[in-house]
Amino acid sequence: EVQLVESGGGLVQPGGSLRLSCAASGFTFNNYAMTWVRQAPGKGPVWVSTISGSGSSTNYADSVKGRFIISRDNSKNILYLQVSSLRDEDTAVYYCAKALGHNFLYYMDVWGKGTTVTVSS
Amino acid sequence: EIVLTQSPGTLSLSPGERATLSCRASQSVTSSYLAWYQQKPGQAPRLLIYGTSSRATAIPDRFGGSGSGTDFTLIISRLAPEDFAVYYCQQYDTSPITFGQGTRLEIK
């Protein structure tokens, strides 16, 4: 069974940092791009970042560029998102998702249950 | 970026009825790279449709997608009780990928 399990969320003050993790199982992890998508309370999903299967290519939404870093450890089947310089508007549930498509234009066929990041003083 | 506008915001129907959900793009989705997701409270989105009309694995055939250019539609032919949820469209034709704001399908 394909499974994605996120962890690492929590309550953090504005300007703070967290590292989110996503443990993958049930598929050949390094064959697939992976994506982080976030969803603020009561809002629709918003794409955050994508990384290629090898980890050599990444891209980011403008709203997080320079503050968030996506990475992956293919030996451990884990996806990461380092989130820094956090702002109130980064408060959301963060989902990792397995991506299908091409040229960094993906839809997401499997999603984790999410981890919640709350930015508040 | 491509803005996706979904309508109606809320759709009230009864089990057994047909649901028609709309997703309009601010510019043409030239390769028909449009997906639909279902989300229930407290759960992650679930892929229903990709490539405008292809059903994802294990999705019942009462779910169907169509459209081209800027206008796309998700049809649920006969609503089952478990279909009442929020539905989102997503385009993956142009970077950045974007989602619509959602249509809430509620029981009448």
CSV table of C-alpha atoms in Angstrom, one decimal:
chain,number,residue,atom,x,y,z
A,1,GLU,CA,0.0,0.0,0.0
A,2,VAL,CA,1.3,3.4,-0.9
A,3,GLN,CA,1.6,5.6,2.2
A,4,LEU,CA,2.9,9.0,3.1
A,5,VAL,CA,3.2,10.1,6.7
A,6,GLU,CA,4.1,13.7,7.6
A,7,SER,CA,5.5,14.9,10.9
A,8,GLY,CA,7.3,17.9,12.3
A,9,GLY,CA,4.6,20.5,12.5
A,10,GLY,CA,3.8,22.5,15.6
A,11,LEU,CA,3.4,25.9,17.1
A,12,VAL,CA,6.2,28.4,16.2
A,13,GLN,CA,6.6,32.1,16.7
A,14,PRO,CA,6.9,34.5,13.8
A,15,GLY,CA,10.4,34.4,12.4
A,16,GLY,CA,10.9,30.8,13.6
A,17,SER,CA,11.8,27.6,11.8
A,18,LEU,CA,10.7,24.0,11.6
A,19,ARG,CA,11.6,21.0,9.5
A,20,LEU,CA,8.7,19.0,8.2
A,21,SER,CA,9.3,15.3,7.2
A,22,CYS,CA,7.3,12.9,5.1
A,23,ALA,CA,8.0,9.2,5.2
A,24,ALA,CA,7.1,7.3,2.1
A,25,SER,CA,6.4,3.6,1.6
A,26,GLY,CA,4.8,1.2,-0.8
A,27,PHE,CA,6.4,2.6,-4.0
A,28,THR,CA,9.8,3.2,-5.6
A,29,PHE,CA,10.4,6.6,-4.0
A,30,ASN,CA,13.3,7.8,-6.2
A,31,ASN,CA,11.2,7.3,-9.3
A,32,TYR,CA,8.8,10.0,-8.5
A,33,ALA,CA,8.8,13.8,-8.0
A,34,MET,CA,7.3,14.9,-4.7
A,35,THR,CA,5.4,17.9,-3.8
A,36,TRP,CA,4.4,19.9,-0.7
A,37,VAL,CA,0.9,21.5,-0.7
A,38,ARG,CA,-0.5,23.6,2.1
A,39,GLN,CA,-4.0,24.5,3.1
A,40,ALA,CA,-5.0,27.3,5.4
A,41,PRO,CA,-8.1,26.9,7.5
A,42,GLY,CA,-11.2,27.1,5.4
A,43,LYS,CA,-9.2,27.7,2.2
A,44,GLY,CA,-8.3,25.7,-0.9
A,45,PRO,CA,-5.0,23.9,-1.3
A,46,VAL,CA,-2.0,25.9,-2.4
A,47,TRP,CA,1.1,24.5,-4.1
A,48,VAL,CA,4.3,25.2,-2.1
A,49,SER,CA,7.2,23.3,-3.7
A,50,THR,CA,8.2,20.3,-5.8
A,51,ILE,CA,11.4,18.2,-6.1
A,52,SER,CA,12.4,15.8,-8.8
A,53,GLY,CA,12.9,12.1,-8.2
A,54,SER,CA,16.7,12.4,-8.0
A,55,GLY,CA,16.5,15.6,-5.9
A,56,SER,CA,18.6,17.5,-8.4
A,57,SER,CA,15.8,19.9,-9.4
A,58,THR,CA,13.4,22.0,-7.3
A,59,ASN,CA,10.9,24.8,-7.6
A,60,TYR,CA,9.0,27.0,-5.2
A,61,ALA,CA,6.0,29.2,-5.1
A,62,ASP,CA,6.9,32.8,-5.0
A,63,SER,CA,5.4,33.2,-1.6
A,64,VAL,CA,8.0,30.9,0.0
A,65,LYS,CA,11.0,31.3,-2.3
A,66,GLY,CA,14.1,32.1,-0.2
A,67,ARG,CA,12.4,31.0,3.0
A,68,PHE,CA,11.6,27.3,2.4
A,69,ILE,CA,13.9,24.5,1.2
A,70,ILE,CA,12.7,21.2,-0.1
A,71,SER,CA,14.9,18.2,-0.1
A,72,ARG,CA,14.8,14.4,0.0
A,73,ASP,CA,16.8,11.4,1.2
A,74,ASN,CA,16.2,8.6,-1.3
A,75,SER,CA,18.2,6.1,0.9
A,76,LYS,CA,15.6,6.6,3.6
A,77,ASN,CA,12.5,7.4,1.5
A,78,ILE,CA,12.0,10.7,3.3
A,79,LEU,CA,10.9,14.0,1.9
A,80,TYR,CA,11.7,17.2,3.8
A,81,LEU,CA,10.6,20.8,3.9
A,82,GLN,CA,12.7,23.2,5.9
A,83,VAL,CA,10.5,26.2,6.7
A,84,SER,CA,12.1,29.4,8.0
A,85,SER,CA,11.3,33.1,8.6
A,86,LEU,CA,7.8,32.0,9.3
A,87,ARG,CA,4.9,34.4,9.0
A,88,ASP,CA,1.4,34.3,10.2
A,89,GLU,CA,0.2,33.6,6.7
A,90,ASP,CA,2.2,30.3,6.7
A,91,THR,CA,-0.2,28.9,9.2
A,92,ALA,CA,-1.7,25.8,7.4
A,93,VAL,CA,-1.9,22.1,7.2
A,94,TYR,CA,1.1,21.0,5.1
A,95,TYR,CA,0.6,17.9,2.9
A,96,CYS,CA,3.2,15.9,1.1
A,97,ALA,CA,2.0,14.3,-2.1
A,98,LYS,CA,3.4,12.0,-4.8
A,99,ALA,CA,3.4,13.8,-8.1
A,100,LEU,CA,2.7,12.6,-11.6
A,101,GLY,CA,3.1,14.6,-14.8
A,102,HIS,CA,6.0,16.2,-16.5
A,103,ASN,CA,8.4,19.2,-16.5
A,104,PHE,CA,7.4,20.2,-13.0
A,105,LEU,CA,3.8,20.4,-14.0
A,106,TYR,CA,2.1,17.8,-11.8
A,107,TYR,CA,-1.0,16.5,-10.3
A,108,MET,CA,-1.0,14.6,-7.1
A,109,ASP,CA,-2.2,11.0,-6.9
A,110,VAL,CA,-1.4,10.1,-3.3
A,111,TRP,CA,-1.5,12.5,-0.3
A,112,GLY,CA,-0.4,12.2,3.3
A,113,LYS,CA,-2.7,13.1,6.1
A,114,GLY,CA,-0.9,16.4,6.7
A,115,THR,CA,1.0,18.1,9.5
A,116,THR,CA,-0.2,21.4,11.1
A,117,VAL,CA,2.0,24.4,11.3
A,118,THR,CA,0.7,27.3,13.4
A,119,VAL,CA,2.6,30.6,13.4
A,120,SER,CA,1.6,32.7,16.4
A,121,SER,CA,3.2,34.7,19.1
B,1,GLU,CA,-0.7,32.5,-13.0
B,2,ILE,CA,-3.8,30.8,-14.1
B,3,VAL,CA,-6.7,31.6,-11.7
B,4,LEU,CA,-9.4,28.8,-11.5
B,5,THR,CA,-12.9,29.9,-10.5
B,6,GLN,CA,-15.2,27.2,-9.3
B,7,SER,CA,-19.0,27.5,-9.4
B,8,PRO,CA,-21.3,27.3,-7.6
B,9,GLY,CA,-19.7,27.9,-4.2
B,10,THR,CA,-22.2,25.6,-2.6
B,11,LEU,CA,-24.4,23.0,-4.3
B,12,SER,CA,-27.4,21.5,-2.4
B,13,LEU,CA,-28.7,18.2,-3.8
B,14,SER,CA,-30.2,14.9,-2.7
B,15,PRO,CA,-28.7,11.5,-2.9
B,16,GLY,CA,-29.5,10.0,-6.4
B,17,GLU,CA,-29.5,13.4,-8.1
B,18,ARG,CA,-26.9,14.5,-10.7
B,19,ALA,CA,-24.3,17.0,-9.7
B,20,THR,CA,-22.6,19.4,-12.2
B,21,LEU,CA,-19.6,21.3,-10.9
B,22,SER,CA,-17.8,24.0,-13.0
B,23,CYS,CA,-14.2,25.1,-13.1
B,24,ARG,CA,-13.3,28.1,-15.3
B,25,ALA,CA,-9.7,29.1,-16.0
B,26,SER,CA,-8.5,32.7,-16.5
B,27,GLN,CA,-6.5,31.6,-19.5
B,28,SER,CA,-6.6,28.5,-21.7
B,29,VAL,CA,-5.4,25.2,-20.2
B,30,THR,CA,-4.0,24.2,-23.5
B,31,SER,CA,-3.1,20.6,-22.9
B,32,SER,CA,-6.2,19.7,-20.9
B,33,TYR,CA,-4.0,19.2,-17.9
B,34,LEU,CA,-6.8,19.6,-15.3
B,35,ALA,CA,-7.5,17.5,-12.3
B,36,TRP,CA,-10.3,17.2,-9.8
B,37,TYR,CA,-10.0,16.3,-6.1
B,38,GLN,CA,-12.5,15.4,-3.4
B,39,GLN,CA,-11.9,16.5,0.2
B,40,LYS,CA,-13.9,15.4,3.3
B,41,PRO,CA,-13.6,17.2,6.7
B,42,GLY,CA,-10.3,16.4,8.4
B,43,GLN,CA,-9.0,14.5,5.5
B,44,ALA,CA,-6.5,15.1,2.7
B,45,PRO,CA,-7.7,15.8,-0.8
B,46,ARG,CA,-8.2,12.6,-2.9
B,47,LEU,CA,-7.5,12.5,-6.6
B,48,LEU,CA,-10.7,11.8,-8.7
B,49,ILE,CA,-9.9,12.9,-12.2
B,50,TYR,CA,-6.7,13.8,-14.2
B,51,GLY,CA,-6.1,14.9,-17.7
B,52,THR,CA,-9.6,16.4,-17.7
B,53,SER,CA,-11.4,13.1,-18.1
B,54,SER,CA,-9.4,10.1,-16.9
B,55,ARG,CA,-10.6,8.6,-13.6
B,56,ALA,CA,-8.0,7.8,-11.0
B,57,THR,CA,-7.5,4.3,-9.6
B,58,ALA,CA,-10.6,3.0,-7.8
B,59,ILE,CA,-12.8,6.0,-8.6
B,60,PRO,CA,-16.4,4.9,-9.4
B,61,ASP,CA,-17.6,5.5,-12.9
B,62,ARG,CA,-20.4,7.8,-11.6
B,63,PHE,CA,-17.6,10.5,-11.6
B,64,GLY,CA,-16.9,12.0,-15.0
B,65,GLY,CA,-14.8,14.9,-16.2
B,66,SER,CA,-15.0,17.0,-19.4
B,67,GLY,CA,-14.1,20.3,-20.9
B,68,SER,CA,-11.4,22.1,-22.8
B,69,GLY,CA,-9.8,25.5,-23.1
B,70,THR,CA,-11.1,27.5,-20.2
B,71,ASP,CA,-14.2,25.6,-19.2
B,72,PHE,CA,-14.2,22.3,-17.4
B,73,THR,CA,-16.9,20.2,-15.6
B,74,LEU,CA,-17.1,17.5,-13.1
B,75,ILE,CA,-20.3,15.5,-13.2
B,76,ILE,CA,-21.4,13.0,-10.6
B,77,SER,CA,-24.2,11.1,-12.3
B,78,ARG,CA,-26.0,9.7,-9.3
B,79,LEU,CA,-25.0,11.1,-5.9
B,80,ALA,CA,-24.1,8.5,-3.2
B,81,PRO,CA,-24.2,9.5,0.5
B,82,GLU,CA,-20.4,9.5,0.6
B,83,ASP,CA,-20.1,12.0,-2.3
B,84,PHE,CA,-21.0,15.0,-0.1
B,85,ALA,CA,-17.8,16.8,0.3
B,86,VAL,CA,-15.7,19.7,-1.1
B,87,TYR,CA,-14.4,19.4,-4.6
B,88,TYR,CA,-11.4,21.3,-6.0
B,89,CYS,CA,-10.0,21.6,-9.6
B,90,GLN,CA,-6.3,22.0,-10.2
B,91,GLN,CA,-4.5,22.9,-13.4
B,92,TYR,CA,-1.0,21.6,-14.2
B,93,ASP,CA,-0.7,23.1,-17.6
B,94,THR,CA,1.3,26.2,-16.6
B,95,SER,CA,3.6,27.0,-13.8
B,96,PRO,CA,2.7,27.6,-11.0
B,97,ILE,CA,0.2,24.9,-10.6
B,98,THR,CA,-3.0,26.3,-9.1
B,99,PHE,CA,-6.2,25.1,-7.4
B,100,GLY,CA,-9.7,26.5,-7.5
B,101,GLN,CA,-11.3,27.7,-4.3
B,102,GLY,CA,-13.7,24.7,-4.1
B,103,THR,CA,-17.3,23.8,-4.5
B,104,ARG,CA,-19.1,22.4,-1.4
B,105,LEU,CA,-21.6,19.7,-2.2
B,106,GLU,CA,-24.1,19.4,0.6
B,107,ILE,CA,-27.1,17.3,1.3
B,108,LYS,CA,-30.4,19.0,0.6
